[in-house]
Short mmCIF file of C-alpha atoms and ligand atoms in Angstrom, two decimals:
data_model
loop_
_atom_site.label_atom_id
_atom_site.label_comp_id
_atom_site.label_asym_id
_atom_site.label_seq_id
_atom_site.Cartn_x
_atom_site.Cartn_y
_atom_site.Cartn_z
CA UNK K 1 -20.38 3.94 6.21
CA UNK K 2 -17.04 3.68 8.64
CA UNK K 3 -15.39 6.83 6.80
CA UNK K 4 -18.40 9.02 6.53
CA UNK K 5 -18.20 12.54 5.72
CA UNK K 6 -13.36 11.99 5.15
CA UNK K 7 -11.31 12.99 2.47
CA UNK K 8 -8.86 10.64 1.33
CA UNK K 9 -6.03 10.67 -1.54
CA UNK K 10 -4.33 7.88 -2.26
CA UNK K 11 -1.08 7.41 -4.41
CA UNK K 12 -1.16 5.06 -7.21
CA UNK K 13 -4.99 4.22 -7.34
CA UNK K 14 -5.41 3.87 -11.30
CA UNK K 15 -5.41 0.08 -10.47
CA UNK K 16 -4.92 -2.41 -8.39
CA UNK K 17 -4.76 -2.16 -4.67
CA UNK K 18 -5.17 1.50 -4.89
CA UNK K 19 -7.85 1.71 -6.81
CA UNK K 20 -9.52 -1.32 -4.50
CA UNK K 21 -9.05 1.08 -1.42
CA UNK K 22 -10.62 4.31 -3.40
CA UNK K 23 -13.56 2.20 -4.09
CA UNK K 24 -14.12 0.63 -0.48
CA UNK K 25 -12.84 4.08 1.07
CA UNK K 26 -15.88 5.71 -1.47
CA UNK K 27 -18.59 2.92 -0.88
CA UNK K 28 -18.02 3.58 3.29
CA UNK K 29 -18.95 7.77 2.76
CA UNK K 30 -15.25 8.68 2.08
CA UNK K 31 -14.50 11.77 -1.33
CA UNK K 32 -11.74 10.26 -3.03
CA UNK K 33 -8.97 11.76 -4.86
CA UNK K 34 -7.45 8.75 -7.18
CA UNK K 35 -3.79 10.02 -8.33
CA UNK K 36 -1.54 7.99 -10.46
CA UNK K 37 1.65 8.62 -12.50
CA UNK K 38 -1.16 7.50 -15.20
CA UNK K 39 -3.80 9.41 -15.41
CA UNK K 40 -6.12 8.58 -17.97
CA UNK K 41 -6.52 5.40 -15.69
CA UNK K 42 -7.07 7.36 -12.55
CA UNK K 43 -9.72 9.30 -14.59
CA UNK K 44 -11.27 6.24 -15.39
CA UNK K 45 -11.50 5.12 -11.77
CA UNK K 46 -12.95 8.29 -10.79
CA UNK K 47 -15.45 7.85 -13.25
CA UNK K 48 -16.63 4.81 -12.12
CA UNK K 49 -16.78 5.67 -8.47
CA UNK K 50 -18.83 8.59 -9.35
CA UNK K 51 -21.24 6.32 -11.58
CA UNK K 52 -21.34 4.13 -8.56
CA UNK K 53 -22.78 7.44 -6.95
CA UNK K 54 -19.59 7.78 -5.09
CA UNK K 55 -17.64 11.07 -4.51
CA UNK K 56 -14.36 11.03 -6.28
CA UNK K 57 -11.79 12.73 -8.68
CA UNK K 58 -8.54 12.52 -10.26
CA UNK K 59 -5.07 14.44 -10.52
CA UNK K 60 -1.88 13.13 -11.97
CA UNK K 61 0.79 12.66 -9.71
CA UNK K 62 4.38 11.41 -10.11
CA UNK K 63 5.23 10.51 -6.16
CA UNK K 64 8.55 11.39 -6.77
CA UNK K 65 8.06 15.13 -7.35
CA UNK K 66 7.88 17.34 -4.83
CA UNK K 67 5.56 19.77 -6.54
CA UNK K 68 3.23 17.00 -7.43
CA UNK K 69 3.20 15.35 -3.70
CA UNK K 70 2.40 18.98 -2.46
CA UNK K 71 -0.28 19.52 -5.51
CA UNK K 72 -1.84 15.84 -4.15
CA UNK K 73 -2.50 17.38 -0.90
CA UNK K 74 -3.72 20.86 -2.21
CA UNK K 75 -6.19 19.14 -4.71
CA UNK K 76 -7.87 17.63 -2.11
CA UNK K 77 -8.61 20.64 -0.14
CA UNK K 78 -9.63 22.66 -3.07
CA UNK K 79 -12.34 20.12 -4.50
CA UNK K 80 -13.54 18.70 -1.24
CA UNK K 81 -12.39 21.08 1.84
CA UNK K 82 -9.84 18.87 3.56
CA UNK K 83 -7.88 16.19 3.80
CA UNK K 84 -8.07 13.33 6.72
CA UNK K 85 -6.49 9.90 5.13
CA UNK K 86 -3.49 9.68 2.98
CA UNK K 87 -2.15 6.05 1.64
CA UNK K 88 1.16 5.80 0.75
CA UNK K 89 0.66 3.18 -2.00
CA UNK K 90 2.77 3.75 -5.52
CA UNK K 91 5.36 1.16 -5.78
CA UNK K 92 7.15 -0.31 -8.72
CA UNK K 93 9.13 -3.72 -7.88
CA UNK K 94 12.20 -4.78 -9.92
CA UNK K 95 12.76 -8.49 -9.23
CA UNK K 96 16.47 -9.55 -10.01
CA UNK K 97 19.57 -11.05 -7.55
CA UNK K 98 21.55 -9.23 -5.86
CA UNK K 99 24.71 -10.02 -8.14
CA UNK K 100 22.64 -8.78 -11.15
CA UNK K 101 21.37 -5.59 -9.81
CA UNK K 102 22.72 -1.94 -11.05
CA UNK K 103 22.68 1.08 -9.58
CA UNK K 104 19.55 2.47 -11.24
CA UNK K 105 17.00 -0.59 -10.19
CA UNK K 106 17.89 0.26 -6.57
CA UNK K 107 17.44 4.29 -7.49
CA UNK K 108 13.93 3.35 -9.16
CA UNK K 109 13.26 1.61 -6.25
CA UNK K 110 14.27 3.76 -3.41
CA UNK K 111 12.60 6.64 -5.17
CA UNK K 112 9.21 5.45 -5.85
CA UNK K 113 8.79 3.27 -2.75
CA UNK K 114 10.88 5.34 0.08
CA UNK K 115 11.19 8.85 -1.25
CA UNK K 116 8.17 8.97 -2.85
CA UNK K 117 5.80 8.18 0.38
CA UNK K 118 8.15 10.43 2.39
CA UNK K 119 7.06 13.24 -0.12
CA UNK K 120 3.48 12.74 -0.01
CA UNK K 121 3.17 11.83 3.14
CA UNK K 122 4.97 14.83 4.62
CA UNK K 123 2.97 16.96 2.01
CA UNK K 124 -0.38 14.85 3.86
CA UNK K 125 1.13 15.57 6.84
CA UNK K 126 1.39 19.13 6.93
CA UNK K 127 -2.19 19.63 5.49
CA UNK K 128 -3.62 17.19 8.19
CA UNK K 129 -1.50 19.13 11.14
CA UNK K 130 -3.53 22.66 10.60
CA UNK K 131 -6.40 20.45 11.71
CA UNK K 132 -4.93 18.02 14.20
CA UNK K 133 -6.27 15.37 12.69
CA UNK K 134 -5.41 12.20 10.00
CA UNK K 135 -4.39 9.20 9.13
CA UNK K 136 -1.79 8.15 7.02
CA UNK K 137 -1.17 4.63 5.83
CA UNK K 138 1.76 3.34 4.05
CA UNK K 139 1.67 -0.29 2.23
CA UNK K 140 4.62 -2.08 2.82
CA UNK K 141 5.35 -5.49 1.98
CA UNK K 142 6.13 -8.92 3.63
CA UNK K 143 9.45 -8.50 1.18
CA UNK K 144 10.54 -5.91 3.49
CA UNK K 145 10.31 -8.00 6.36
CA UNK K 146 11.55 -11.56 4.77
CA UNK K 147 15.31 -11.47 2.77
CA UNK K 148 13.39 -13.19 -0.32
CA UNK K 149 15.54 -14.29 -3.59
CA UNK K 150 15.36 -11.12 -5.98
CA UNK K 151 13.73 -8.28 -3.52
CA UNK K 152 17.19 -6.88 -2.99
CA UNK K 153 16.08 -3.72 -4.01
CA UNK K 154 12.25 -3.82 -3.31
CA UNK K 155 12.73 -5.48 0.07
CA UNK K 156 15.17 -2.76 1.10
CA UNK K 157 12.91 0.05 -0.37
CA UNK K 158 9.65 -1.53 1.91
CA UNK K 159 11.69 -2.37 4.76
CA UNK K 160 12.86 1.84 4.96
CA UNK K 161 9.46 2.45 4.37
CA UNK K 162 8.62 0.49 7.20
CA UNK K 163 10.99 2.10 9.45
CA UNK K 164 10.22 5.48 8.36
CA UNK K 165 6.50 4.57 9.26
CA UNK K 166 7.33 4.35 12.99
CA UNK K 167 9.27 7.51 12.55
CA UNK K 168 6.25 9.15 11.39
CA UNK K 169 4.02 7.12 13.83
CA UNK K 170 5.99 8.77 16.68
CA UNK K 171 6.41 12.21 15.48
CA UNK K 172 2.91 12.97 14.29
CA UNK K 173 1.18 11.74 17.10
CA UNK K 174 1.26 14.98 18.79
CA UNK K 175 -0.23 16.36 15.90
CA UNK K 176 -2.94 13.91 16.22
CA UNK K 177 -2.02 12.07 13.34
CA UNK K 178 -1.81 8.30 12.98
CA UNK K 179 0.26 6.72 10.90
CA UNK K 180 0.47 2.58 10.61
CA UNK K 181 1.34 0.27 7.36
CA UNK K 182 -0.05 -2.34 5.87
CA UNK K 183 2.40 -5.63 4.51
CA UNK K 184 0.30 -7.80 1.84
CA UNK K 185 2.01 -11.01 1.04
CA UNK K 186 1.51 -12.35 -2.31
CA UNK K 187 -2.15 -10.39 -4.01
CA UNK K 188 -3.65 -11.56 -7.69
CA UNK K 189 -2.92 -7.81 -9.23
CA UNK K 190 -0.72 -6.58 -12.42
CA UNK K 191 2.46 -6.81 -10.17
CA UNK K 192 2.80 -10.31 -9.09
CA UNK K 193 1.30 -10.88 -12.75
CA UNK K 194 4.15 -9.71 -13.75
CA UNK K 195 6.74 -10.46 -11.48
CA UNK K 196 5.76 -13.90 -10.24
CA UNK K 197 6.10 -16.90 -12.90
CA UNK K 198 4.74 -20.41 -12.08
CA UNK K 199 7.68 -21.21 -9.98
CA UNK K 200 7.55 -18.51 -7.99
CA UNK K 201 4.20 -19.01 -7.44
CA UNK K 202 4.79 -22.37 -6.49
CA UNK K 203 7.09 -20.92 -3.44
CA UNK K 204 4.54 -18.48 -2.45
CA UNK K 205 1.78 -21.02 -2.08
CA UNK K 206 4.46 -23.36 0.13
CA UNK K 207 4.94 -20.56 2.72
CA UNK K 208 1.46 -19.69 2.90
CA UNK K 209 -0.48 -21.24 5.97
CA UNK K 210 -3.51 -20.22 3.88
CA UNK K 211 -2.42 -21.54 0.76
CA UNK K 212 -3.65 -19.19 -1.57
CA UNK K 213 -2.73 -15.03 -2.68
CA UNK K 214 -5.01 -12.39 -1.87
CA UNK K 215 -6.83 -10.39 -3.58
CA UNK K 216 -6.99 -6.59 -3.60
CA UNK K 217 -10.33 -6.42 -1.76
CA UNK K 218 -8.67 -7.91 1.36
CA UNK K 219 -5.91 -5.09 1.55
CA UNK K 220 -8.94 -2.72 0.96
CA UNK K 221 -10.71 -4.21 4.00
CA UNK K 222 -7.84 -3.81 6.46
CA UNK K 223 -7.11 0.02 4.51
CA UNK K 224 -10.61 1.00 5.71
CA UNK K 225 -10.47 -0.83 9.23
CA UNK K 226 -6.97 1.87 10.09
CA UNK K 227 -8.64 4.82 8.38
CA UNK K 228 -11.78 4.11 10.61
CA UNK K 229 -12.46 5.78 13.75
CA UNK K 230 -12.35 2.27 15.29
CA UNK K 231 -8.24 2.10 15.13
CA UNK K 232 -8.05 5.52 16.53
CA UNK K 233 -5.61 4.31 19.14
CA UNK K 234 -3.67 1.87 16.53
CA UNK K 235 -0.34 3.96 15.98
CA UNK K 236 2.86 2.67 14.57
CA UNK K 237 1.64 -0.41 13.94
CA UNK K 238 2.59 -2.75 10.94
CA UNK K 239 -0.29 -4.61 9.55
CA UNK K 240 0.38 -7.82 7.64
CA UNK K 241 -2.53 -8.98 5.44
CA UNK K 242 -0.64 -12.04 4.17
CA UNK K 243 -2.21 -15.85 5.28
CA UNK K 244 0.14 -16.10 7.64
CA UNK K 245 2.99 -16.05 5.71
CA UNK K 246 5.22 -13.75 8.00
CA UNK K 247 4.17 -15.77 11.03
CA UNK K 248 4.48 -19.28 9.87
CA UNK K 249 7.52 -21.49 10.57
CA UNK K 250 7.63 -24.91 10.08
CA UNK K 251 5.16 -26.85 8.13
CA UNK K 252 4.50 -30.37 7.89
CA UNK K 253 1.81 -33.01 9.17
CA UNK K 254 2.54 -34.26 13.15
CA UNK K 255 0.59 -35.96 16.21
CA UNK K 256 -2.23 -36.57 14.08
CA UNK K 257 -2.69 -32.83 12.64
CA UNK K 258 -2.58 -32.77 9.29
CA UNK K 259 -0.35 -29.99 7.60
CA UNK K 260 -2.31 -28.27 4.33
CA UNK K 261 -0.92 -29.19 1.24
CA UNK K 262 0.47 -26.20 -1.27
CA UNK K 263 -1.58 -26.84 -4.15
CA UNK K 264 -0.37 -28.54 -7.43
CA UNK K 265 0.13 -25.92 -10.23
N1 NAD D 301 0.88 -7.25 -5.66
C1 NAD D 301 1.55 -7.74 -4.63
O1 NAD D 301 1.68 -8.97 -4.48
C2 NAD D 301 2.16 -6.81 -3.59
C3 NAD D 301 2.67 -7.40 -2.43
C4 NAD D 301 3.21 -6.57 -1.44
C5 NAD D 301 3.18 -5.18 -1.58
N2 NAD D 301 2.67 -4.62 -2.73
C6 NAD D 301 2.66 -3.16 -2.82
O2 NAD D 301 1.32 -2.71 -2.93
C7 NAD D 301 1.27 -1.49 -3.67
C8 NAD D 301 0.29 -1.63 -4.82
O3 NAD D 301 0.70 -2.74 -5.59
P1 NAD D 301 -0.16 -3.31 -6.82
O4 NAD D 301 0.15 -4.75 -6.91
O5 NAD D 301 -1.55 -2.81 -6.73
O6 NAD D 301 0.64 -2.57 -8.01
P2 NAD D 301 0.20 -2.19 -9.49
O7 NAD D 301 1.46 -2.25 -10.29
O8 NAD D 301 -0.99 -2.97 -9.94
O9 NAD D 301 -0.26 -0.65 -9.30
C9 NAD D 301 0.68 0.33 -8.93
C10 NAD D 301 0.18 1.68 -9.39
O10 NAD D 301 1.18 2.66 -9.03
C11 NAD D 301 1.34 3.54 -10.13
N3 NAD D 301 2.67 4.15 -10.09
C12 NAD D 301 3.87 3.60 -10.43
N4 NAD D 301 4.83 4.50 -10.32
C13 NAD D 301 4.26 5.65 -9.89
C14 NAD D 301 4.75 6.94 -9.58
N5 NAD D 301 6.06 7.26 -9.72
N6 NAD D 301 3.88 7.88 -9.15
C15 NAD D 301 2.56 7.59 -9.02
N7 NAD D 301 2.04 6.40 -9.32
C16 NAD D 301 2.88 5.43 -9.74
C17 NAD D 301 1.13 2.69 -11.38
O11 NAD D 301 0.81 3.49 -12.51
C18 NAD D 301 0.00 1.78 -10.93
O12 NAD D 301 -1.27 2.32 -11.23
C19 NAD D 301 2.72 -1.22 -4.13
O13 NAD D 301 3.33 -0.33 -3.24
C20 NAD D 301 3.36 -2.59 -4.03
O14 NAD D 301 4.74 -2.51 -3.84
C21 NAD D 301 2.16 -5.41 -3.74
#
């Protein structure tokens, strides 16, 4: 029970990783307000947390609206009396080469993924100043940090949002708010369903000192670990949950060690 007693909203948690972090954030003490551009599915979430005798419940919020990133913030105070963790996590990826991008995939983009976590997370912020107290994690990606084939407008929406992390790292802190990222690498959710055919796959899995994707669980895990009491000096730090990927160079079997293999398809 690491989050005991915290209130936590959390962008985009009708599935996937989001709804991974409600659920470990709920299951370690933590009321949870799931919001999602979809709500029927946050609802659902909700549900099921409460079942799971969790705390937990559910607003509609398009990240990109002002008046919803503020009503994200106010929800939580009005149905469980504060607010002390805030993840940045809504994100919509459009996957095509630079030459073939137009001007509105980089505008989807840039507003979901940048604009969108600056307006909840300032709306987060100012709630969590009053109190002089929170955390605020925004999930990146390793295709912020990496100039992949088709992430010309993803990669550039997660790398600003990794810049404006240490922006908000720096100027919160005297509030006594804390405010790091996470970067998954490849994770087994409706995104890289969608996004990542058997070839792509295939280029992942070469990259990868672990050799495998992750799974939303693992994002969860390090979500909980920053929102915990244990990082409390962790600030403006970037977290990469990824096997290695950002770290690895090379690859191949020498002086006896044997390099892993990327699995056959
Ligand atoms: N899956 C991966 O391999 C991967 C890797 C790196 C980073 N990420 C990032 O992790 C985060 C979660 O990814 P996921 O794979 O769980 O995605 P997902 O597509 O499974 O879930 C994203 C959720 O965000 C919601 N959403 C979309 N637009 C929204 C909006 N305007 N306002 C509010 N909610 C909105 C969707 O309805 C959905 O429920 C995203 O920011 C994504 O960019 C994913």
């Amino acid at each position: 029970m690491r989050l005991e007693g915290k209130v936590a909203t959390i962008t985009g948690s009708g599935r996937g990783m989001g709804e991974a972090m409600a659920r470990s954030f709920a299951r370690h003490g933590a009321s949870v307000v799931i919001s999602d551009v979809d709500l029927e599915a946050a609802k659902a979430v909700a549900a099921s947390i409460v079942e799971d005798g969790g705390n937990a419940d559910a607003i509609r919020v398009d990240v990109t609206s002002e008046v919803d990133a503020k009503a994200l913030s106010d929800f939580a105070v009005d149905r469980f009396g504060k607010l002390d963790i805030h993840v940045n996590n809504a994100g919509v990826s459009v996957t095509k080469t630079f030459l073939d991008l137009t001007r509105e995939d980089m505008e989807i983009n840039l507003q979901i993924n940048l604009v969108g976590a600056f307006l909840c997370g300032q709306a987060a912020a100012r709630e969590m100043m009053k109190r002089r107290s929170g955390r605020i994690i925004n999930i990146t990606s390793l295709s912020g940090q990496r100039g992949g084939v088709a992430r010309g407008a993803y990669g550039s929406s997660k790398a600003g949002l990794e810049l404006l992390t240490k922006v908000m790292s720096v100027e919160l802190a005297a509030f006594g708010i804390n405010t790091n990222a996470i970067a998954p690498g490849a994770i087994e959710t409706a995104m890289s369903d969608k996004h990542h055919d058997p070839a792509t796959r295939e280029a992942y899995l070469y990259l990868i000192p672990q050799r495998r994707y992750g799974v939303p669980q693992e994002i969860a895990d390090a979500a909980v670990f920053l929102a915990s009491d244990e990082a409390k000096h962790i600030c403006g730090q970037v977290l990469n949950v990824d096997g290695g990927y950002l770290t690895a160079g090379l690859m191949y079997s020498a002086d006896g060690i044997e390099a892993p293999q990327p699995p056959r398809l």
